[in-house]
């Protein structure tokens, strides 16, 4: 499968048009990285988005609050990470490390800004992906708050957060995907 | 009710970076007048509209197991309904007018119209909301982490009832009332 065919198969890009995928193909920088390579470090600023082409990347967080290092999830071919770096310059909330030799396509923020200015629909699709990811992250806290309030017990809230922010196995990710369903801000469209 | 471009730009400068943008924006906003006490968003009901607060004051609250928690006020220049607007779902909080208020509603249908005309404008709206959400997430995480450390969660689990206002203070950060006294 060549890179163009690969991009067509990425679920996050299913709303993108042919021309948008063509632009992406020529903008993303594809490179091989060794096992152990750290793409994003927790607590540090980052300014690139990554798409895994081949291999596996572990997303982990040092749970200072729960006193342990934990892998939140393992990402595979076709999955993105670092998306929010494209618009937010703050410190990152997790570390992303290659668990094997990987091939990863990256999009630096500067390149994203150029895309944003040069292709309105492509910019919109990316912006929509970022916004939805942030909403989902914030809903983890609203859901946990509800649990704590219901029990009038702050430890219930902590427990709910721990469940949501520790390892998300296939069952949890399937749940997230089912919850997301096919809700869109507007019906998918491109020129 | 008449909204001038100048007033819109003044109250919501991040959404209206220039006169053209403000002009596109004002065309798709629908003013709604609320009487004091009237509910705008109801917890548990589907929410997919963004409401910009033009005048007055809105109060947010959330309820779980019949226990109601105050989440603070939203004043002119801010907005509510953004989570459902971006990713439609059941509302996690109730929003009501604390006094006679006017909000500017941005519906999905209106956004669809704007998207056809100018995807850039929609991207701008999403970016403004996203930057706000990213900051709220950061503030919430930091605040919750500090509470967990204070409670020495990892060392013991004492199921104590927190003091009054404890959940409210966390909830206020989640909804974006940053800078509240903890």
PDB file of N, CA and C in Angstrom, chain B residues 34 38-51 58-61 79-84 89-97:
ATOM      1  N   UNK B  34     -34.465  36.219  27.393  1.00  0.00           N
ATOM      2  CA  UNK B  34     -34.814  35.317  28.491  1.00  0.00           C
ATOM      3  C   UNK B  34     -35.301  36.138  29.682  1.00  0.00           C
ATOM      4  N   UNK B  38     -35.795  31.813  33.593  1.00  0.00           N
ATOM      5  CA  UNK B  38     -36.086  30.955  32.442  1.00  0.00           C
ATOM      6  C   UNK B  38     -34.881  30.071  32.138  1.00  0.00           C
ATOM      7  N   UNK B  39     -35.162  28.792  31.823  1.00  0.00           N
ATOM      8  CA  UNK B  39     -34.076  27.857  31.520  1.00  0.00           C
ATOM      9  C   UNK B  39     -33.716  27.919  30.052  1.00  0.00           C
ATOM     10  N   UNK B  40     -32.428  27.913  29.797  1.00  0.00           N
ATOM     11  CA  UNK B  40     -31.929  27.940  28.423  1.00  0.00           C
ATOM     12  C   UNK B  40     -31.480  26.536  27.993  1.00  0.00           C
ATOM     13  N   UNK B  41     -30.747  25.897  28.875  1.00  0.00           N
ATOM     14  CA  UNK B  41     -30.267  24.533  28.626  1.00  0.00           C
ATOM     15  C   UNK B  41     -30.670  23.694  29.834  1.00  0.00           C
ATOM     16  N   UNK B  42     -31.173  22.493  29.576  1.00  0.00           N
ATOM     17  CA  UNK B  42     -31.610  21.623  30.672  1.00  0.00           C
ATOM     18  C   UNK B  42     -30.731  20.378  30.726  1.00  0.00           C
ATOM     19  N   UNK B  43     -30.194  20.116  31.879  1.00  0.00           N
ATOM     20  CA  UNK B  43     -29.335  18.944  32.053  1.00  0.00           C
ATOM     21  C   UNK B  43     -30.072  17.693  31.639  1.00  0.00           C
ATOM     22  N   UNK B  44     -29.380  16.838  30.879  1.00  0.00           N
ATOM     23  CA  UNK B  44     -29.982  15.583  30.447  1.00  0.00           C
ATOM     24  C   UNK B  44     -30.685  15.682  29.109  1.00  0.00           C
ATOM     25  N   UNK B  45     -30.946  16.890  28.637  1.00  0.00           N
ATOM     26  CA  UNK B  45     -31.590  17.041  27.331  1.00  0.00           C
ATOM     27  C   UNK B  45     -30.530  17.350  26.280  1.00  0.00           C
ATOM     28  N   UNK B  46     -30.831  16.959  25.062  1.00  0.00           N
ATOM     29  CA  UNK B  46     -29.849  17.136  23.993  1.00  0.00           C
ATOM     30  C   UNK B  46     -29.544  18.618  23.783  1.00  0.00           C
ATOM     31  N   UNK B  47     -28.264  18.893  23.644  1.00  0.00           N
ATOM     32  CA  UNK B  47     -27.825  20.277  23.498  1.00  0.00           C
ATOM     33  C   UNK B  47     -26.884  20.353  22.311  1.00  0.00           C
ATOM     34  N   UNK B  48     -27.190  21.236  21.354  1.00  0.00           N
ATOM     35  CA  UNK B  48     -26.292  21.365  20.204  1.00  0.00           C
ATOM     36  C   UNK B  48     -26.179  22.802  19.702  1.00  0.00           C
ATOM     37  N   UNK B  49     -26.573  23.753  20.545  1.00  0.00           N
ATOM     38  CA  UNK B  49     -26.544  25.169  20.152  1.00  0.00           C
ATOM     39  C   UNK B  49     -25.590  25.929  21.053  1.00  0.00           C
ATOM     40  N   UNK B  50     -24.863  26.835  20.448  1.00  0.00           N
ATOM     41  CA  UNK B  50     -23.958  27.708  21.205  1.00  0.00           C
ATOM     42  C   UNK B  50     -24.702  29.001  21.516  1.00  0.00           C
ATOM     43  N   UNK B  51     -24.579  29.472  22.753  1.00  0.00           N
ATOM     44  CA  UNK B  51     -25.243  30.720  23.140  1.00  0.00           C
ATOM     45  C   UNK B  51     -24.202  31.704  23.647  1.00  0.00           C
ATOM     46  N   UNK B  58     -26.271  34.596  33.334  1.00  0.00           N
ATOM     47  CA  UNK B  58     -26.772  33.225  33.347  1.00  0.00           C
ATOM     48  C   UNK B  58     -26.134  32.477  34.513  1.00  0.00           C
ATOM     49  N   UNK B  59     -26.891  31.540  35.088  1.00  0.00           N
ATOM     50  CA  UNK B  59     -26.300  30.716  36.151  1.00  0.00           C
ATOM     51  C   UNK B  59     -26.302  29.257  35.701  1.00  0.00           C
ATOM     52  N   UNK B  60     -25.217  28.578  36.041  1.00  0.00           N
ATOM     53  CA  UNK B  60     -25.068  27.173  35.666  1.00  0.00           C
ATOM     54  C   UNK B  60     -25.105  26.315  36.923  1.00  0.00           C
ATOM     55  N   UNK B  61     -25.709  25.152  36.791  1.00  0.00           N
ATOM     56  CA  UNK B  61     -25.727  24.214  37.903  1.00  0.00           C
ATOM     57  C   UNK B  61     -25.780  22.806  37.344  1.00  0.00           C
ATOM     58  N   UNK B  79     -19.807  32.510  26.857  1.00  0.00           N
ATOM     59  CA  UNK B  79     -20.800  31.685  26.173  1.00  0.00           C
ATOM     60  C   UNK B  79     -21.084  30.414  26.961  1.00  0.00           C
ATOM     61  N   UNK B  80     -22.163  29.754  26.569  1.00  0.00           N
ATOM     62  CA  UNK B  80     -22.521  28.453  27.143  1.00  0.00           C
ATOM     63  C   UNK B  80     -22.965  27.530  26.011  1.00  0.00           C
ATOM     64  N   UNK B  81     -22.982  26.236  26.308  1.00  0.00           N
ATOM     65  CA  UNK B  81     -23.461  25.270  25.314  1.00  0.00           C
ATOM     66  C   UNK B  81     -22.392  24.804  24.345  1.00  0.00           C
ATOM     67  N   UNK B  82     -21.136  25.157  24.607  1.00  0.00           N
ATOM     68  CA  UNK B  82     -20.099  24.882  23.605  1.00  0.00           C
ATOM     69  C   UNK B  82     -19.777  23.395  23.451  1.00  0.00           C
ATOM     70  N   UNK B  83     -19.899  22.596  24.523  1.00  0.00           N
ATOM     71  CA  UNK B  83     -19.563  21.177  24.404  1.00  0.00           C
ATOM     72  C   UNK B  83     -20.545  20.477  23.457  1.00  0.00           C
ATOM     73  N   UNK B  84     -21.818  20.734  23.662  1.00  0.00           N
ATOM     74  CA  UNK B  84     -22.826  20.129  22.795  1.00  0.00           C
ATOM     75  C   UNK B  84     -22.789  20.700  21.384  1.00  0.00           C
ATOM     76  N   UNK B  89     -24.606  16.187  22.390  1.00  0.00           N
ATOM     77  CA  UNK B  89     -24.843  15.133  23.380  1.00  0.00           C
ATOM     78  C   UNK B  89     -25.824  15.692  24.407  1.00  0.00           C
ATOM     79  N   UNK B  90     -26.187  14.885  25.375  1.00  0.00           N
ATOM     80  CA  UNK B  90     -27.038  15.382  26.455  1.00  0.00           C
ATOM     81  C   UNK B  90     -26.249  16.372  27.302  1.00  0.00           C
ATOM     82  N   UNK B  91     -26.907  17.460  27.685  1.00  0.00           N
ATOM     83  CA  UNK B  91     -26.240  18.501  28.459  1.00  0.00           C
ATOM     84  C   UNK B  91     -25.877  17.989  29.850  1.00  0.00           C
ATOM     85  N   UNK B  92     -24.679  18.361  30.307  1.00  0.00           N
ATOM     86  CA  UNK B  92     -24.216  17.925  31.618  1.00  0.00           C
ATOM     87  C   UNK B  92     -24.598  18.917  32.711  1.00  0.00           C
ATOM     88  N   UNK B  93     -25.151  20.068  32.302  1.00  0.00           N
ATOM     89  CA  UNK B  93     -25.508  21.088  33.279  1.00  0.00           C
ATOM     90  C   UNK B  93     -26.762  21.816  32.811  1.00  0.00           C
ATOM     91  N   UNK B  94     -27.399  22.500  33.745  1.00  0.00           N
ATOM     92  CA  UNK B  94     -28.553  23.345  33.436  1.00  0.00           C
ATOM     93  C   UNK B  94     -28.099  24.796  33.451  1.00  0.00           C
ATOM     94  N   UNK B  95     -28.587  25.551  32.488  1.00  0.00           N
ATOM     95  CA  UNK B  95     -28.257  26.974  32.428  1.00  0.00           C
ATOM     96  C   UNK B  95     -29.563  27.756  32.437  1.00  0.00           C
ATOM     97  N   UNK B  96     -29.635  28.732  33.318  1.00  0.00           N
ATOM     98  CA  UNK B  96     -30.861  29.538  33.417  1.00  0.00           C
ATOM     99  C   UNK B  96     -30.484  31.007  33.573  1.00  0.00           C
ATOM    100  N   UNK B  97     -31.420  31.880  33.275  1.00  0.00           N
ATOM    101  CA  UNK B  97     -31.168  33.320  33.407  1.00  0.00           C
ATOM    102  C   UNK B  97     -31.337  33.735  34.865  1.00  0.00           C
TER     103      UNK B  97
END
